[in-house]
PDB file of C-alpha atoms in Angstrom:
ATOM      1  CA  MET A  67       0.005   0.234   0.021  1.00 48.00           C
ATOM      2  CA  LYS A  68       2.487   2.570   0.781  1.00 45.00           C
ATOM      3  CA  ARG A  69       4.690   1.820  -2.471  1.00 48.00           C
ATOM      4  CA  THR A  70       1.527   2.555  -4.061  1.00 44.00           C
ATOM      5  CA  ILE A  71       0.887   5.605  -2.494  1.00 42.00           C
ATOM      6  CA  ILE A  72       4.950   7.114  -3.026  1.00 41.00           C
ATOM      7  CA  SER A  73       4.359   5.720  -6.891  1.00 41.00           C
ATOM      8  CA  ILE A  74       1.042   7.959  -6.874  1.00 40.00           C
ATOM      9  CA  ILE A  75       2.906  10.797  -5.303  1.00 39.00           C
ATOM     10  CA  VAL A  76       5.897  10.736  -7.599  1.00 40.00           C
ATOM     11  CA  LEU A  77       3.118  10.646 -10.533  1.00 38.00           C
ATOM     12  CA  ALA A  78       0.986  14.022  -9.513  1.00 38.00           C
ATOM     13  CA  PHE A  79       4.494  15.323  -8.802  1.00 37.00           C
ATOM     14  CA  ALA A  80       5.270  14.583 -12.551  1.00 38.00           C
ATOM     15  CA  ILE A  81       2.155  15.621 -14.109  1.00 39.00           C
ATOM     16  CA  ASN A  82       2.229  19.121 -11.928  1.00 43.00           C
ATOM     17  CA  SER A  83       6.321  19.895 -12.880  1.00 54.00           C
ATOM     18  CA  GLN A  84       7.248  21.583 -16.042  1.00 74.00           C
ATOM     19  CA  ALA A  85      11.100  20.827 -17.355  1.00 89.00           C
ATOM     20  CA  GLN A  86      11.309  23.584 -19.793  1.00 95.00           C
ATOM     21  CA  ARG A  87      14.401  24.103 -22.777  1.00 97.00           C
ATOM     22  CA  ILE A  88      15.541  27.616 -23.536  1.00 98.00           C
ATOM     23  CA  LYS A  89      18.516  27.941 -26.079  1.00 98.00           C
ATOM     24  CA  GLY A  90      20.027  30.468 -28.444  1.00 96.00           C
ATOM     25  CA  SER A  91      21.207  33.422 -28.867  1.00 94.00           C
ATOM     26  CA  ASP A  92      24.083  35.060 -26.462  1.00 91.00           C
ATOM     27  CA  THR A  93      22.631  38.667 -26.415  1.00 91.00           C
ATOM     28  CA  MET A  94      19.099  37.395 -24.418  1.00 95.00           C
ATOM     29  CA  LEU A  95      21.228  34.797 -21.808  1.00 94.00           C
ATOM     30  CA  PRO A  96      21.761  37.694 -19.394  1.00 94.00           C
ATOM     31  CA  LEU A  97      17.662  38.170 -20.024  1.00 96.00           C
ATOM     32  CA  SER A  98      15.999  34.349 -19.976  1.00 97.00           C
ATOM     33  CA  GLN A  99      18.751  33.391 -16.915  1.00 97.00           C
ATOM     34  CA  LYS A 100      17.010  36.419 -14.385  1.00 97.00           C
ATOM     35  CA  GLU A 101      14.075  36.003 -15.579  1.00 98.00           C
ATOM     36  CA  ALA A 102      13.888  31.752 -15.546  1.00 98.00           C
ATOM     37  CA  GLU A 103      15.186  32.564 -12.013  1.00 97.00           C
ATOM     38  CA  SER A 104      12.596  34.082 -11.154  1.00 97.00           C
ATOM     39  CA  PHE A 105      10.082  32.600 -12.742  1.00 97.00           C
ATOM     40  CA  MET A 106      11.056  29.496 -10.357  1.00 97.00           C
ATOM     41  CA  LYS A 107      11.142  31.375  -7.105  1.00 96.00           C
ATOM     42  CA  GLN A 108       6.991  31.734  -7.948  1.00 95.00           C
ATOM     43  CA  ASN A 109       6.387  28.564  -9.733  1.00 92.00           C
ATOM     44  CA  SER A 110       8.623  25.977  -8.116  1.00 90.00           C
ATOM     45  CA  SER A 111       7.477  22.955 -10.064  1.00 90.00           C
ATOM     46  CA  ASN A 112       8.567  24.421 -12.946  1.00 92.00           C
ATOM     47  CA  ARG A 113      12.044  23.699 -14.161  1.00 95.00           C
ATOM     48  CA  VAL A 114      14.085  25.899 -16.502  1.00 97.00           C
ATOM     49  CA  THR A 115      17.364  25.155 -18.113  1.00 97.00           C
ATOM     50  CA  VAL A 116      18.900  28.267 -20.927  1.00 98.00           C
ATOM     51  CA  THR A 117      22.135  27.681 -22.683  1.00 96.00           C
ATOM     52  CA  GLY A 118      23.662  30.809 -24.764  1.00 93.00           C
ATOM     53  CA  GLY A 119      25.213  29.452 -28.838  1.00 91.00           C
ATOM     54  CA  GLY A 120      24.001  31.636 -31.205  1.00 92.00           C
ATOM     55  CA  SER A 121      20.051  32.526 -32.236  1.00 94.00           C
ATOM     56  CA  GLY A 122      20.768  30.418 -35.584  1.00 94.00           C
ATOM     57  CA  VAL A 123      21.675  27.255 -32.746  1.00 96.00           C
ATOM     58  CA  GLY A 124      18.810  28.316 -30.972  1.00 97.00           C
ATOM     59  CA  ILE A 125      16.587  27.786 -33.871  1.00 97.00           C
ATOM     60  CA  ALA A 126      18.237  24.984 -35.155  1.00 97.00           C
ATOM     61  CA  ALA A 127      16.803  23.156 -31.934  1.00 98.00           C
ATOM     62  CA  LEU A 128      14.151  24.129 -32.680  1.00 98.00           C
ATOM     63  CA  ILE A 129      13.840  22.235 -35.625  1.00 97.00           C
ATOM     64  CA  GLU A 130      15.163  19.740 -34.061  1.00 97.00           C
ATOM     65  CA  GLY A 131      12.962  20.118 -31.605  1.00 96.00           C
ATOM     66  CA  THR A 132      15.926  20.140 -28.767  1.00 97.00           C
ATOM     67  CA  THR A 133      14.320  22.725 -27.011  1.00 98.00           C
ATOM     68  CA  ASP A 134      11.242  24.338 -26.160  1.00 98.00           C
ATOM     69  CA  LEU A 135      12.149  28.030 -26.580  1.00 98.00           C
ATOM     70  CA  ALA A 136      14.670  29.085 -29.472  1.00 98.00           C
ATOM     71  CA  GLN A 137      16.138  32.369 -28.427  1.00 98.00           C
ATOM     72  CA  SER A 138      17.068  35.240 -30.970  1.00 97.00           C
ATOM     73  CA  SER A 139      18.578  38.426 -31.468  1.00 94.00           C
ATOM     74  CA  ARG A 140      17.298  38.400 -35.269  1.00 94.00           C
ATOM     75  CA  LYS A 141      14.064  37.512 -37.184  1.00 94.00           C
ATOM     76  CA  ILE A 142      13.469  33.840 -38.442  1.00 95.00           C
ATOM     77  CA  LYS A 143      14.949  33.930 -42.190  1.00 95.00           C
ATOM     78  CA  MET A 144      13.026  32.130 -45.354  1.00 97.00           C
ATOM     79  CA  ASP A 145      15.915  28.896 -45.178  1.00 97.00           C
ATOM     80  CA  GLU A 146      14.518  28.292 -41.316  1.00 97.00           C
ATOM     81  CA  LYS A 147      10.935  28.672 -41.722  1.00 97.00           C
ATOM     82  CA  ILE A 148      11.345  25.858 -44.537  1.00 98.00           C
ATOM     83  CA  LYS A 149      12.873  23.568 -42.833  1.00 97.00           C
ATOM     84  CA  LEU A 150      10.507  24.065 -40.102  1.00 97.00           C
ATOM     85  CA  GLN A 151       7.676  23.373 -42.469  1.00 97.00           C
ATOM     86  CA  GLU A 152       9.685  20.590 -43.395  1.00 97.00           C
ATOM     87  CA  ALA A 153      10.459  18.892 -40.355  1.00 96.00           C
ATOM     88  CA  GLY A 154       5.908  19.312 -39.717  1.00 96.00           C
ATOM     89  CA  VAL A 155       6.670  22.299 -36.861  1.00 96.00           C
ATOM     90  CA  THR A 156       4.036  25.208 -36.527  1.00 97.00           C
ATOM     91  CA  TYR A 157       5.829  27.452 -35.096  1.00 97.00           C
ATOM     92  CA  LYS A 158       4.875  31.269 -33.051  1.00 98.00           C
ATOM     93  CA  GLU A 159       7.246  34.242 -32.799  1.00 98.00           C
ATOM     94  CA  VAL A 160       6.666  36.223 -29.005  1.00 98.00           C
ATOM     95  CA  ILE A 161       8.760  40.121 -28.757  1.00 98.00           C
ATOM     96  CA  ALA A 162      10.306  40.234 -25.370  1.00 98.00           C
ATOM     97  CA  ALA A 163      12.036  43.606 -25.509  1.00 97.00           C
ATOM     98  CA  TYR A 164      14.071  45.553 -27.340  1.00 96.00           C
ATOM     99  CA  ASP A 165      18.346  45.443 -27.267  1.00 94.00           C
ATOM    100  CA  ALA A 166      20.666  48.706 -28.440  1.00 94.00           C
ATOM    101  CA  LEU A 167      23.761  47.233 -29.984  1.00 95.00           C
ATOM    102  CA  ALA A 168      26.868  49.345 -28.291  1.00 97.00           C
ATOM    103  CA  VAL A 169      29.884  49.474 -30.464  1.00 98.00           C
ATOM    104  CA  VAL A 170      32.631  49.675 -27.834  1.00 98.00           C
ATOM    105  CA  VAL A 171      36.748  50.407 -28.555  1.00 98.00           C
ATOM    106  CA  ASN A 172      39.254  50.391 -25.809  1.00 98.00           C
ATOM    107  CA  PRO A 173      38.926  52.682 -23.402  1.00 98.00           C
ATOM    108  CA  SER A 174      42.588  54.205 -24.125  1.00 97.00           C
ATOM    109  CA  ASN A 175      41.330  55.329 -27.683  1.00 98.00           C
ATOM    110  CA  SER A 176      41.327  59.223 -28.478  1.00 97.00           C
ATOM    111  CA  ILE A 177      37.713  58.454 -30.549  1.00 98.00           C
ATOM    112  CA  SER A 178      34.213  58.794 -28.937  1.00 98.00           C
ATOM    113  CA  GLN A 179      32.227  58.978 -31.858  1.00 98.00           C
ATOM    114  CA  LEU A 180      31.681  57.563 -35.540  1.00 98.00           C
ATOM    115  CA  THR A 181      29.487  57.349 -38.514  1.00 98.00           C
ATOM    116  CA  ARG A 182      27.593  54.695 -39.737  1.00 98.00           C
ATOM    117  CA  GLU A 183      29.932  54.476 -43.194  1.00 98.00           C
ATOM    118  CA  GLN A 184      32.963  55.170 -40.940  1.00 98.00           C
ATOM    119  CA  LEU A 185      31.590  51.800 -39.097  1.00 98.00           C
ATOM    120  CA  GLU A 186      30.701  50.193 -42.342  1.00 98.00           C
ATOM    121  CA  GLY A 187      34.216  51.097 -43.699  1.00 98.00           C
ATOM    122  CA  ILE A 188      35.902  49.514 -40.338  1.00 98.00           C
ATOM    123  CA  PHE A 189      34.235  46.564 -40.401  1.00 98.00           C
ATOM    124  CA  THR A 190      34.251  45.875 -43.997  1.00 98.00           C
ATOM    125  CA  GLY A 191      37.950  46.305 -44.394  1.00 98.00           C
ATOM    126  CA  LYS A 192      37.959  49.461 -45.775  1.00 98.00           C
ATOM    127  CA  ILE A 193      39.070  51.656 -43.269  1.00 98.00           C
ATOM    128  CA  LYS A 194      42.823  50.185 -41.258  1.00 98.00           C
ATOM    129  CA  ASN A 195      44.004  52.716 -39.480  1.00 98.00           C
ATOM    130  CA  TRP A 196      42.478  55.083 -36.800  1.00 98.00           C
ATOM    131  CA  LYS A 197      44.148  58.310 -38.122  1.00 98.00           C
ATOM    132  CA  GLU A 198      42.107  57.911 -41.259  1.00 98.00           C
ATOM    133  CA  VAL A 199      38.581  58.502 -38.643  1.00 98.00           C
ATOM    134  CA  GLY A 200      40.756  61.285 -37.134  1.00 97.00           C
ATOM    135  CA  GLY A 201      42.473  59.519 -33.972  1.00 97.00           C
ATOM    136  CA  GLU A 202      45.677  58.023 -33.279  1.00 97.00           C
ATOM    137  CA  ASP A 203      48.067  56.037 -35.785  1.00 98.00           C
ATOM    138  CA  MET A 204      47.229  52.824 -35.045  1.00 98.00           C
ATOM    139  CA  LYS A 205      46.701  49.967 -37.019  1.00 98.00           C
ATOM    140  CA  ILE A 206      42.468  48.870 -36.513  1.00 98.00           C
ATOM    141  CA  ILE A 207      41.931  45.645 -34.899  1.00 98.00           C
ATOM    142  CA  VAL A 208      38.188  44.361 -35.780  1.00 98.00           C
ATOM    143  CA  TYR A 209      35.998  41.712 -33.462  1.00 98.00           C
ATOM    144  CA  SER A 210      32.770  40.072 -34.790  1.00 97.00           C
ATOM    145  CA  ARG A 211      30.510  38.042 -33.127  1.00 95.00           C
ATOM    146  CA  GLU A 212      30.518  34.366 -35.014  1.00 92.00           C
ATOM    147  CA  THR A 213      28.198  33.969 -38.744  1.00 91.00           C
ATOM    148  CA  SER A 214      25.543  31.849 -36.330  1.00 87.00           C
ATOM    149  CA  SER A 215      24.805  34.859 -33.940  1.00 91.00           C
ATOM    150  CA  GLY A 216      21.893  36.987 -34.326  1.00 92.00           C
ATOM    151  CA  THR A 217      24.062  39.896 -33.739  1.00 93.00           C
ATOM    152  CA  TYR A 218      26.126  39.533 -36.535  1.00 95.00           C
ATOM    153  CA  GLU A 219      23.007  39.284 -38.844  1.00 92.00           C
ATOM    154  CA  PHE A 220      21.068  42.528 -37.241  1.00 93.00           C
ATOM    155  CA  PHE A 221      24.644  44.265 -37.577  1.00 96.00           C
ATOM    156  CA  LYS A 222      25.775  43.662 -41.079  1.00 96.00           C
ATOM    157  CA  GLU A 223      21.902  44.388 -42.314  1.00 94.00           C
ATOM    158  CA  HIS A 224      21.413  47.237 -40.078  1.00 95.00           C
ATOM    159  CA  VAL A 225      25.586  49.111 -40.013  1.00 97.00           C
ATOM    160  CA  LEU A 226      27.577  47.191 -43.228  1.00 98.00           C
ATOM    161  CA  ASN A 227      23.975  47.922 -45.424  1.00 97.00           C
ATOM    162  CA  LYS A 228      24.190  44.581 -45.983  1.00 96.00           C
ATOM    163  CA  LYS A 229      28.164  44.206 -46.939  1.00 98.00           C
ATOM    164  CA  ASN A 230      30.607  41.618 -45.765  1.00 97.00           C
ATOM    165  CA  PHE A 231      32.847  42.062 -42.415  1.00 98.00           C
ATOM    166  CA  ALA A 232      36.284  42.126 -43.693  1.00 97.00           C
ATOM    167  CA  SER A 233      38.137  38.505 -44.142  1.00 96.00           C
ATOM    168  CA  ASP A 234      40.789  38.925 -41.004  1.00 96.00           C
ATOM    169  CA  VAL A 235      38.100  40.341 -38.963  1.00 97.00           C
ATOM    170  CA  LEU A 236      38.180  38.328 -35.714  1.00 98.00           C
ATOM    171  CA  SER A 237      35.692  36.451 -34.955  1.00 96.00           C
ATOM    172  CA  MET A 238      34.147  35.790 -31.492  1.00 95.00           C
ATOM    173  CA  PRO A 239      31.721  33.029 -30.168  1.00 90.00           C
ATOM    174  CA  ALA A 240      30.307  34.754 -27.392  1.00 90.00           C
ATOM    175  CA  THR A 241      29.582  38.374 -26.328  1.00 91.00           C
ATOM    176  CA  GLY A 242      31.597  38.263 -23.937  1.00 92.00           C
ATOM    177  CA  ALA A 243      34.507  37.501 -25.497  1.00 95.00           C
ATOM    178  CA  ILE A 244      34.404  40.564 -27.596  1.00 97.00           C
ATOM    179  CA  ILE A 245      33.909  42.780 -24.281  1.00 97.00           C
ATOM    180  CA  GLN A 246      37.542  40.780 -22.961  1.00 97.00           C
ATOM    181  CA  SER A 247      39.094  41.072 -26.545  1.00 98.00           C
ATOM    182  CA  VAL A 248      37.858  44.785 -27.284  1.00 98.00           C
ATOM    183  CA  SER A 249      39.560  45.187 -23.078  1.00 98.00           C
ATOM    184  CA  GLN A 250      42.682  43.854 -23.589  1.00 97.00           C
ATOM    185  CA  THR A 251      43.511  45.281 -26.828  1.00 97.00           C
ATOM    186  CA  LYS A 252      44.364  48.672 -27.529  1.00 96.00           C
ATOM    187  CA  GLY A 253      43.085  49.376 -31.130  1.00 97.00           C
ATOM    188  CA  ALA A 254      40.373  47.473 -30.813  1.00 98.00           C
ATOM    189  CA  ILE A 255      36.420  47.724 -32.189  1.00 98.00           C
ATOM    190  CA  GLY A 256      33.643  45.549 -31.417  1.00 98.00           C
ATOM    191  CA  TYR A 257      30.129  45.343 -30.967  1.00 97.00           C
ATOM    192  CA  VAL A 258      28.016  43.849 -28.105  1.00 95.00           C
ATOM    193  CA  GLY A 259      24.270  44.493 -26.184  1.00 92.00           C
ATOM    194  CA  LEU A 260      23.610  47.291 -23.793  1.00 92.00           C
ATOM    195  CA  ALA A 261      23.377  44.460 -21.572  1.00 90.00           C
ATOM    196  CA  TYR A 262      26.761  42.912 -21.925  1.00 92.00           C
ATOM    197  CA  LEU A 263      28.502  47.254 -21.122  1.00 94.00           C
ATOM    198  CA  ASN A 264      31.028  47.715 -18.964  1.00 94.00           C
ATOM    199  CA  LYS A 265      34.017  49.660 -18.000  1.00 95.00           C
ATOM    200  CA  ALA A 266      36.754  46.995 -19.106  1.00 97.00           C
ATOM    201  CA  VAL A 267      35.198  48.805 -22.707  1.00 98.00           C
ATOM    202  CA  LYS A 268      34.217  52.058 -24.145  1.00 98.00           C
ATOM    203  CA  THR A 269      30.546  52.809 -26.352  1.00 98.00           C
ATOM    204  CA  LEU A 270      31.159  55.023 -28.921  1.00 98.00           C
ATOM    205  CA  LYS A 271      28.667  58.150 -30.022  1.00 98.00           C
ATOM    206  CA  VAL A 272      27.272  56.931 -33.670  1.00 98.00           C
ATOM    207  CA  SER A 273      25.876  58.911 -36.393  1.00 98.00           C
ATOM    208  CA  TYR A 274      23.020  57.407 -39.216  1.00 98.00           C
ATOM    209  CA  ASP A 275      23.060  61.292 -40.379  1.00 97.00           C
ATOM    210  CA  LYS A 276      26.151  61.752 -41.893  1.00 96.00           C
ATOM    211  CA  GLY A 277      27.669  63.088 -38.358  1.00 97.00           C
ATOM    212  CA  LYS A 278      24.830  65.783 -37.741  1.00 97.00           C
ATOM    213  CA  THR A 279      23.969  64.166 -34.790  1.00 98.00           C
ATOM    214  CA  TYR A 280      25.854  61.541 -32.986  1.00 98.00           C
ATOM    215  CA  ILE A 281      23.915  59.202 -30.287  1.00 98.00           C
ATOM    216  CA  GLU A 282      25.220  57.536 -27.384  1.00 97.00           C
ATOM    217  CA  PRO A 283      24.127  53.737 -26.346  1.00 96.00           C
ATOM    218  CA  SER A 284      22.171  54.002 -23.544  1.00 95.00           C
ATOM    219  CA  MET A 285      18.756  53.019 -22.103  1.00 94.00           C
ATOM    220  CA  GLU A 286      17.340  56.592 -22.333  1.00 95.00           C
ATOM    221  CA  THR A 287      17.658  56.879 -26.098  1.00 96.00           C
ATOM    222  CA  ALA A 288      16.662  53.479 -26.554  1.00 95.00           C
ATOM    223  CA  LYS A 289      14.080  54.213 -25.368  1.00 93.00           C
ATOM    224  CA  ASN A 290      13.269  57.265 -26.735  1.00 93.00           C
ATOM    225  CA  LYS A 291      14.069  55.258 -29.829  1.00 90.00           C
ATOM    226  CA  THR A 292      16.890  58.096 -31.185  1.00 96.00           C
ATOM    227  CA  TYR A 293      19.680  55.602 -30.828  1.00 97.00           C
ATOM    228  CA  PRO A 294      19.510  54.077 -34.559  1.00 96.00           C
ATOM    229  CA  VAL A 295      20.640  50.930 -33.215  1.00 95.00           C
ATOM    230  CA  VAL A 296      17.771  49.524 -31.509  1.00 95.00           C
ATOM    231  CA  ARG A 297      16.594  45.703 -32.165  1.00 94.00           C
ATOM    232  CA  PRO A 298      13.760  43.711 -30.980  1.00 96.00           C
ATOM    233  CA  LEU A 299      14.044  40.365 -29.472  1.00 97.00           C
ATOM    234  CA  TYR A 300      12.256  37.068 -29.951  1.00 98.00           C
ATOM    235  CA  TYR A 301      11.354  33.598 -28.634  1.00 98.00           C
ATOM    236  CA  TYR A 302      10.082  31.453 -30.812  1.00 98.00           C
ATOM    237  CA  TYR A 303       8.366  28.200 -29.803  1.00 98.00           C
ATOM    238  CA  SER A 304       6.753  24.976 -31.560  1.00 98.00           C
ATOM    239  CA  THR A 305       2.782  25.314 -31.492  1.00 97.00           C
ATOM    240  CA  LYS A 306       2.735  21.646 -29.849  1.00 97.00           C
ATOM    241  CA  VAL A 307       4.539  22.871 -26.513  1.00 97.00           C
ATOM    242  CA  GLU A 308       2.385  26.275 -26.472  1.00 97.00           C
ATOM    243  CA  THR A 309       0.543  24.729 -22.936  1.00 96.00           C
ATOM    244  CA  LYS A 310       4.088  23.605 -22.081  1.00 96.00           C
ATOM    245  CA  VAL A 311       5.054  27.280 -22.313  1.00 97.00           C
ATOM    246  CA  LYS A 312       2.471  29.629 -21.471  1.00 97.00           C
ATOM    247  CA  GLN A 313       2.968  30.249 -18.158  1.00 96.00           C
ATOM    248  CA  TYR A 314       6.636  31.295 -18.419  1.00 98.00           C
ATOM    249  CA  LEU A 315       6.480  33.901 -21.521  1.00 98.00           C
ATOM    250  CA  GLU A 316       3.288  35.606 -19.931  1.00 98.00           C
ATOM    251  CA  PHE A 317       5.388  35.771 -17.024  1.00 98.00           C
ATOM    252  CA  VAL A 318       8.482  37.624 -19.473  1.00 98.00           C
ATOM    253  CA  LEU A 319       5.432  39.964 -20.384  1.00 98.00           C
ATOM    254  CA  SER A 320       3.947  40.749 -17.468  1.00 98.00           C
ATOM    255  CA  THR A 321       4.504  44.021 -15.676  1.00 97.00           C
ATOM    256  CA  GLU A 322       6.985  41.967 -12.945  1.00 97.00           C
ATOM    257  CA  GLY A 323       8.849  40.595 -15.771  1.00 98.00           C
ATOM    258  CA  GLN A 324       9.225  43.452 -17.900  1.00 97.00           C
ATOM    259  CA  LYS A 325      10.723  45.618 -14.809  1.00 97.00           C
ATOM    260  CA  ILE A 326      13.320  42.781 -14.366  1.00 97.00           C
ATOM    261  CA  ILE A 327      13.874  42.878 -18.232  1.00 96.00           C
ATOM    262  CA  GLU A 328      15.045  46.485 -17.429  1.00 95.00           C
ATOM    263  CA  GLN A 329      16.832  45.813 -14.680  1.00 95.00           C
ATOM    264  CA  VAL A 330      19.302  43.125 -16.513  1.00 94.00           C
ATOM    265  CA  GLY A 331      20.066  45.526 -19.191  1.00 93.00           C
ATOM    266  CA  TYR A 332      17.211  45.526 -21.688  1.00 95.00           C
ATOM    267  CA  VAL A 333      14.761  48.261 -23.022  1.00 95.00           C
ATOM    268  CA  PRO A 334      10.986  46.832 -21.978  1.00 96.00           C
ATOM    269  CA  LEU A 335       8.367  47.040 -24.493  1.00 95.00           C
ATOM    270  CA  LYS A 336       6.364  49.699 -22.953  1.00 86.00           C
TER     271      LYS A 336
END
């Protein structure tokens, strides 16, 4: 009898508990980790695991059925939509927050601002020395995210006008690696999400009107939409797991969830 009661209790716990997997964008990693932590405190029967790897990795896992939520810092691509269709996956998209993409240099760099055109020149390899943009005579060392990163895709499309990165750009596997590399390399430049900024790097003001106005990346300029490099951050999921992920997504979109988003350094929806 005792064994039967224990079995019923275990079964009841298994039914009520939910194990959710979130995978993808490194940009969204701090956001999802903090949201998951707060969500589990309020919902002790729910377990949420969060891993990075890049937006492309998250969407690939969604196609394969090895994640419940794919976190992505870019919109899903056409070839990914086709693969999902071929895999028989009907998906839904949720915008969780917004993020400002900051251009960073080593703190010793005298440069404080660049135009979009100058950034395009630097990252495509046309501009190779800081003296070409008003800085000291020093080689520019360019750091970028790898091609599976949504941040890489967004930067290429919205800053480089879809032009290719230079062949000698150093690809980093995660945002934290860019922060570390730029902080340790005098002539370095890279780009990171607002939430990753710290005193180890220096942010640049950016101009999208050919040098008339330069705007600094910050929570305030991202919220009032004066900073030009702001993007939505997405969750993608299969409709088959909608019931499973619904409670977590509702928490993220709630007033409390959106407060957490701002606390971690992202831009809330309202």
